[in-house]
Coordinates of C-alpha atoms in Angstrom, one line a residue:
M1 CA -11.5 -2.6 15.8
I2 CA -11.4 -0.5 19.0
F3 CA -8.8 1.9 17.4
E4 CA -11.1 2.2 14.4
A5 CA -14.0 3.3 16.5
K6 CA -11.9 5.8 18.4
R7 CA -10.6 7.2 15.2
K8 CA -14.1 7.8 13.8
R9 CA -15.3 9.4 17.0
A10 CA -12.4 11.8 17.0
N11 CA -13.0 12.5 13.3
M12 CA -9.4 11.6 12.5
P13 CA -8.5 10.8 8.8
P14 CA -7.8 7.1 8.3
K15 CA -4.2 6.2 8.3
V16 CA -2.7 4.8 5.1
S17 CA 0.6 3.1 4.6
V18 CA 2.1 2.3 1.2
Q19 CA 4.4 -0.6 0.6
I20 CA 6.5 -1.2 -2.5
V21 CA 8.6 -4.3 -3.1
T22 CA 11.6 -3.7 -5.3
Y23 CA 13.9 -6.0 -7.2
N24 CA 16.2 -4.2 -9.7
S25 CA 13.7 -1.4 -9.9
S26 CA 16.1 1.6 -10.3
H27 CA 14.5 2.8 -13.5
D28 CA 11.0 3.0 -12.0
I29 CA 11.2 3.6 -8.2
A30 CA 11.8 7.3 -8.3
S31 CA 8.7 8.2 -10.3
C32 CA 6.7 5.8 -8.1
L33 CA 7.8 7.3 -4.8
E34 CA 7.4 10.9 -6.1
A35 CA 3.7 10.1 -6.9
V36 CA 3.1 8.5 -3.5
I37 CA 4.7 11.5 -1.7
H38 CA 2.4 13.9 -3.5
Q39 CA -0.9 12.1 -2.8
T40 CA -3.7 14.4 -1.6
H41 CA -4.6 12.0 1.2
P42 CA -1.8 12.0 3.8
V43 CA 0.4 8.8 3.7
D44 CA 1.4 7.9 7.1
E45 CA 4.4 5.6 6.2
I46 CA 6.0 4.3 3.0
F47 CA 7.8 1.0 3.3
V48 CA 10.2 0.0 0.5
V49 CA 11.1 -3.7 0.9
D50 CA 14.1 -4.4 -1.4
N51 CA 14.7 -8.0 -2.4
A52 CA 18.5 -7.9 -2.8
S53 CA 18.5 -5.7 -5.9
A54 CA 21.8 -5.8 -7.9
D55 CA 21.3 -2.4 -9.5
H56 CA 21.0 1.1 -8.1
T57 CA 17.5 0.7 -6.5
V58 CA 18.7 1.1 -2.9
G59 CA 20.8 4.2 -3.8
V60 CA 17.7 5.8 -5.4
V61 CA 15.5 5.1 -2.4
E62 CA 18.2 6.4 0.0
A63 CA 18.2 9.7 -1.9
F64 CA 14.5 10.0 -1.1
L65 CA 15.2 9.0 2.5
S66 CA 17.5 12.0 3.0
K67 CA 14.5 14.3 2.2
H68 CA 11.6 12.2 3.7
K69 CA 13.3 10.4 6.6
S70 CA 10.2 10.5 8.8
Q71 CA 7.9 9.1 6.1
I72 CA 10.0 6.4 4.2
R73 CA 11.4 3.3 5.7
L74 CA 13.8 1.1 3.7
V75 CA 14.0 -2.6 4.5
Q76 CA 16.8 -4.5 2.8
N77 CA 16.5 -8.3 2.4
E78 CA 19.7 -10.3 2.0
R79 CA 18.0 -12.4 -0.8
N80 CA 15.0 -12.3 -3.1
T81 CA 12.3 -13.6 -0.8
G82 CA 9.6 -13.1 -3.4
F83 CA 6.7 -10.7 -3.8
A84 CA 4.3 -12.4 -1.3
P85 CA 6.8 -12.8 1.6
A86 CA 8.2 -9.3 1.1
H87 CA 4.8 -7.6 1.2
N88 CA 3.9 -9.6 4.3
Q89 CA 7.0 -8.0 5.9
G90 CA 5.6 -4.6 5.1
I91 CA 2.1 -5.5 6.4
R92 CA 3.6 -6.7 9.7
L93 CA 5.6 -3.5 10.1
S94 CA 2.7 -1.1 9.4
K95 CA -0.1 -0.2 11.8
S96 CA -2.3 1.8 9.4
D97 CA -6.1 1.5 8.8
Y98 CA -5.4 0.8 5.1
V99 CA -2.5 -0.7 3.3
L100 CA -1.7 0.2 -0.4
V101 CA 0.3 -2.6 -2.1
L102 CA 2.0 -0.9 -5.0
N103 CA 4.3 -2.1 -7.8
P104 CA 7.4 0.1 -8.4
D105 CA 6.5 0.5 -12.0
V106 CA 3.1 2.2 -11.2
V107 CA 2.7 6.0 -11.1
L108 CA -0.5 7.1 -9.3
A109 CA -2.6 10.1 -10.0
P110 CA -2.5 12.5 -7.0
D111 CA -6.0 11.6 -5.7
Y112 CA -5.7 7.8 -6.2
I113 CA -5.6 7.0 -2.5
K114 CA -8.2 9.7 -1.6
Q115 CA -10.7 8.3 -4.0
L116 CA -10.3 4.7 -2.8
V117 CA -10.2 5.5 0.9
E118 CA -13.3 7.7 0.8
M119 CA -15.2 5.0 -1.1
M120 CA -14.2 2.3 1.4
E121 CA -15.0 4.5 4.4
R122 CA -18.5 4.8 3.1
N123 CA -18.9 1.0 2.8
P124 CA -17.1 -1.0 5.4
T125 CA -18.0 -4.3 3.7
I126 CA -15.5 -3.4 1.0
G127 CA -12.1 -4.9 2.0
S128 CA -10.1 -4.2 -1.1
A129 CA -10.2 -1.6 -4.0
T130 CA -8.4 -0.6 -7.1
G131 CA -8.6 2.2 -9.6
M132 CA -8.3 2.3 -13.4
L133 CA -4.8 1.1 -14.4
V134 CA -3.7 2.0 -17.9
F135 CA -0.6 1.2 -19.8
Q136 CA 2.3 3.7 -19.6
D137 CA 3.1 3.4 -23.4
N138 CA -0.6 4.0 -24.3
E139 CA -2.7 5.6 -21.6
E140 CA -5.9 5.1 -23.6
I141 CA -5.6 1.3 -23.2
I142 CA -6.6 -0.5 -20.0
D143 CA -4.1 -2.6 -18.1
S144 CA -6.5 -3.7 -15.3
T145 CA -9.8 -2.6 -13.7
G146 CA -9.7 -5.5 -11.2
L147 CA -9.7 -9.3 -11.5
V148 CA -12.2 -11.7 -13.0
M149 CA -12.3 -15.5 -12.8
N150 CA -13.9 -17.8 -15.3
R151 CA -15.6 -21.2 -14.7
I152 CA -12.4 -23.2 -14.7
W153 CA -10.7 -20.9 -12.2
R154 CA -8.5 -19.0 -14.6
A155 CA -8.1 -15.4 -13.5
F156 CA -7.6 -12.4 -15.8
D157 CA -7.1 -8.6 -15.5
R158 CA -10.6 -7.2 -16.3
G159 CA -10.6 -5.0 -19.4
A160 CA -7.0 -5.6 -20.3
G161 CA -6.2 -4.3 -23.8
E162 CA -9.5 -2.5 -24.2
P163 CA -10.1 1.3 -24.6
R164 CA -10.4 3.1 -21.3
Q165 CA -13.6 4.9 -22.2
Q166 CA -15.4 1.5 -22.0
W167 CA -14.6 1.3 -18.3
S168 CA -15.9 4.5 -16.9
A169 CA -18.4 2.9 -14.6
S170 CA -17.3 2.0 -11.0
G171 CA -18.5 -1.2 -9.4
E172 CA -18.0 -4.4 -7.5
V173 CA -15.4 -6.9 -8.9
F174 CA -14.2 -10.3 -8.1
G175 CA -10.8 -9.0 -6.8
V176 CA -8.1 -6.4 -7.4
S177 CA -4.7 -6.5 -9.0
G178 CA -1.8 -6.5 -6.7
A179 CA -0.1 -3.8 -8.9
A180 CA -2.0 -1.0 -7.1
A181 CA -4.4 -2.5 -4.5
I182 CA -5.6 -1.0 -1.3
Y183 CA -6.7 -3.3 1.5
S184 CA -8.4 -2.5 4.8
R185 CA -6.6 -3.6 8.0
I186 CA -9.7 -5.2 9.3
M187 CA -9.9 -7.5 6.2
I188 CA -6.2 -8.2 6.3
D189 CA -6.5 -9.5 9.9
D190 CA -9.7 -11.3 9.2
I191 CA -8.6 -13.4 6.2
S192 CA -4.9 -14.0 7.0
I193 CA -4.1 -17.8 7.2
Q194 CA -1.2 -18.9 9.4
G195 CA -0.5 -15.3 10.0
Q196 CA 0.0 -14.6 6.3
F197 CA -2.1 -12.3 4.2
F198 CA -0.4 -13.2 0.9
D199 CA 0.4 -16.9 0.8
E200 CA 4.2 -17.1 1.0
D201 CA 4.1 -20.5 -0.7
F202 CA 3.3 -18.6 -3.9
F203 CA 6.6 -16.6 -3.9
A204 CA 5.0 -14.4 -6.7
Y205 CA 2.2 -14.5 -9.2
K206 CA -1.5 -15.1 -8.5
E207 CA -1.1 -14.3 -4.8
D208 CA -3.5 -11.4 -5.4
V209 CA -6.1 -13.8 -7.0
D210 CA -5.7 -16.1 -4.0
V211 CA -6.4 -13.2 -1.6
A212 CA -9.4 -12.1 -3.7
W213 CA -10.9 -15.6 -3.7
R214 CA -10.3 -16.1 0.1
A215 CA -11.8 -12.7 0.9
G216 CA -14.9 -13.4 -1.1
L217 CA -15.4 -16.7 0.7
L218 CA -15.3 -14.8 4.0
G219 CA -17.8 -12.2 2.9
W220 CA -15.6 -9.3 1.8
K221 CA -16.3 -7.2 -1.3
A222 CA -13.8 -5.8 -3.8
Y223 CA -14.5 -2.6 -5.7
Y224 CA -13.2 -0.8 -8.8
C225 CA -13.2 3.0 -8.7
A226 CA -13.0 4.4 -12.2
E227 CA -12.1 7.9 -10.9
A228 CA -8.8 6.7 -9.4
L229 CA -6.1 6.5 -12.1
G230 CA -2.8 4.6 -12.1
I231 CA -0.3 4.3 -14.9
H232 CA 1.4 0.9 -15.2
K233 CA 4.6 0.2 -17.1
R234 CA 4.2 -3.6 -16.6
G235 CA 7.5 -5.3 -17.0
W236 CA 6.1 -8.5 -18.7
K237 CA 3.7 -8.2 -21.5
K238 CA 1.9 -10.7 -23.8
G239 CA 4.2 -12.4 -26.2
Q240 CA 7.2 -12.2 -23.9
R241 CA 6.6 -15.5 -22.1
G242 CA 9.8 -17.1 -23.6
A243 CA 11.9 -14.4 -22.1
R244 CA 10.8 -15.1 -18.5
P245 CA 13.1 -17.2 -16.3
L246 CA 12.1 -20.8 -15.8
F247 CA 11.5 -20.3 -12.1
I248 CA 9.0 -17.5 -12.8
R249 CA 7.2 -19.6 -15.5
Q250 CA 6.9 -22.5 -13.0
R251 CA 5.5 -20.3 -10.2
S252 CA 3.0 -18.7 -12.6
F253 CA 1.9 -22.1 -13.7
I254 CA 1.6 -24.0 -10.5
N255 CA 0.2 -21.3 -8.3
R256 CA -3.2 -21.7 -9.9
Y257 CA -3.4 -25.2 -8.7
K258 CA -2.3 -24.3 -5.2
M259 CA -5.0 -21.7 -5.2
I260 CA -7.7 -24.1 -6.4
Y261 CA -6.6 -26.7 -3.9
K262 CA -6.9 -24.3 -1.0
N263 CA -10.0 -22.4 -1.9
L264 CA -12.4 -24.7 -3.8
S265 CA -14.8 -26.7 -1.8
G266 CA -18.0 -28.6 -2.4
A267 CA -19.1 -30.5 -5.5
G268 CA -20.1 -27.5 -7.6
W269 CA -17.1 -27.8 -9.7
V270 CA -18.4 -31.0 -11.2
R271 CA -20.7 -29.2 -13.6
N272 CA -17.7 -27.5 -15.2
L273 CA -15.7 -30.8 -15.4
P274 CA -15.9 -31.1 -19.2
Q275 CA -14.5 -27.6 -19.8
L276 CA -11.9 -28.1 -17.0
L277 CA -10.6 -31.4 -18.4
A278 CA -10.4 -30.0 -21.9
Y279 CA -8.4 -27.1 -20.7
E280 CA -6.1 -29.2 -18.5
I281 CA -5.4 -31.7 -21.3
S282 CA -4.6 -28.9 -23.7
V283 CA -2.3 -26.9 -21.3
H284 CA -0.4 -29.9 -20.0
G285 CA 0.0 -31.2 -23.6
Y286 CA 1.4 -27.9 -24.7
M287 CA 3.8 -27.8 -21.7
L288 CA 4.9 -31.4 -22.4
L289 CA 5.8 -30.5 -26.0
R290 CA 7.0 -26.9 -25.7
E291 CA 8.0 -26.3 -22.1
P292 CA 8.5 -29.6 -20.3
K293 CA 10.7 -28.1 -17.6
V294 CA 7.7 -26.0 -16.4
L295 CA 5.9 -29.2 -15.4
G296 CA 8.7 -29.7 -12.8
A297 CA 6.7 -27.3 -10.7
W298 CA 4.4 -30.2 -9.7
V299 CA 7.3 -31.4 -7.5
D300 CA 6.9 -28.2 -5.6
F301 CA 3.2 -28.6 -5.3
W302 CA 3.4 -32.1 -3.8
R303 CA 6.2 -31.0 -1.5
Q304 CA 4.1 -28.2 -0.2
R305 CA 0.8 -30.1 -0.1
P306 CA 0.8 -30.8 3.6
N307 CA 1.0 -27.1 4.4
L308 CA -1.5 -26.3 1.7
K309 CA -3.8 -28.8 3.2
A310 CA -3.4 -27.1 6.7
K311 CA -4.2 -23.8 5.1
R312 CA -7.3 -25.2 3.4
R313 CA -8.5 -26.6 6.7
E314 CA -8.0 -23.3 8.5
L315 CA -9.9 -21.4 5.8
K316 CA -12.8 -23.8 6.0
E317 CA -13.0 -23.3 9.7
K318 CA -13.0 -19.5 9.2
V319 CA -15.8 -19.8 6.7
L320 CA -17.8 -22.0 9.0
N321 CA -17.3 -19.8 12.0
K322 CA -18.3 -16.7 10.0
S323 CA -21.5 -18.5 8.9
K324 CA -22.3 -19.4 12.5
D325 CA -21.8 -15.7 13.5
K326 CA -24.1 -14.5 10.8
A327 CA -26.7 -17.0 11.8
T328 CA -26.5 -15.9 15.5
E329 CA -26.8 -12.3 14.5
A330 CA -29.9 -13.0 12.3
S331 CA -31.6 -14.8 15.2
K332 CA -31.3 -11.9 17.6

């Protein structure tokens, strides 16, 4: 916070770091890095955290390193630690004012970072932001304009599959997709639980929704900027569920319940109980008949429950302390 004040007094541009987690991403990473390097807002550092790729990903990144040694840093993990832990590695290594979390299959327009940072600088209550993400194979169709959550705590990419001209208005959203999300350092520090920004118990999938929910509970806003454009290849699309490895299907399924357990409090959920029960009976019935092995993920939930409970308790304390701070400020 002190550094932030000094930077603004000195009229210095905010520092931005970009971090990309790769896993067998050799077909995409070159285009992704090229677009990051040519951003109109200066990028202080680019962290590529490789999760033990078995293809030529590391070789492609090393070719960029030879030309941009001062800007790119390659971190090679000995095993696939998962999306959430690997991005936390990058967050801990970076010291920037803003952190752009980026998928290797996303190509950003040159002013993507500039548009988001300028908007966030104008409104410090915004802790996360995203631009308009469109599909690579049809740039007129929306991939994501942020995240929405329904009344039974299912999250979706806002506008997915719809024409891009319908989403030309910028505005506040529930959260932002981790495919191309920028987060302020102040918010990262404020909402981290057990020193983790992304919950490492998630491995991958819905960790961005969990962050969005937690940030909202702690008073942070998320914003969609329609003028910032990103093109997303998206490795998994609708209709391809059966092709996903069992481990990934299990994580995608169970992480919703981990998120609900940690973030939902009070008795407000009771009014949505009929809808919730109908959905849960339906989805568990389907899994029992069609994908029974996915239900084995509940073993993981109960194994991790003590730690999830500790995280839930820490979050509740943060929310309570923030409420007390607001009350104190209001009474002055």
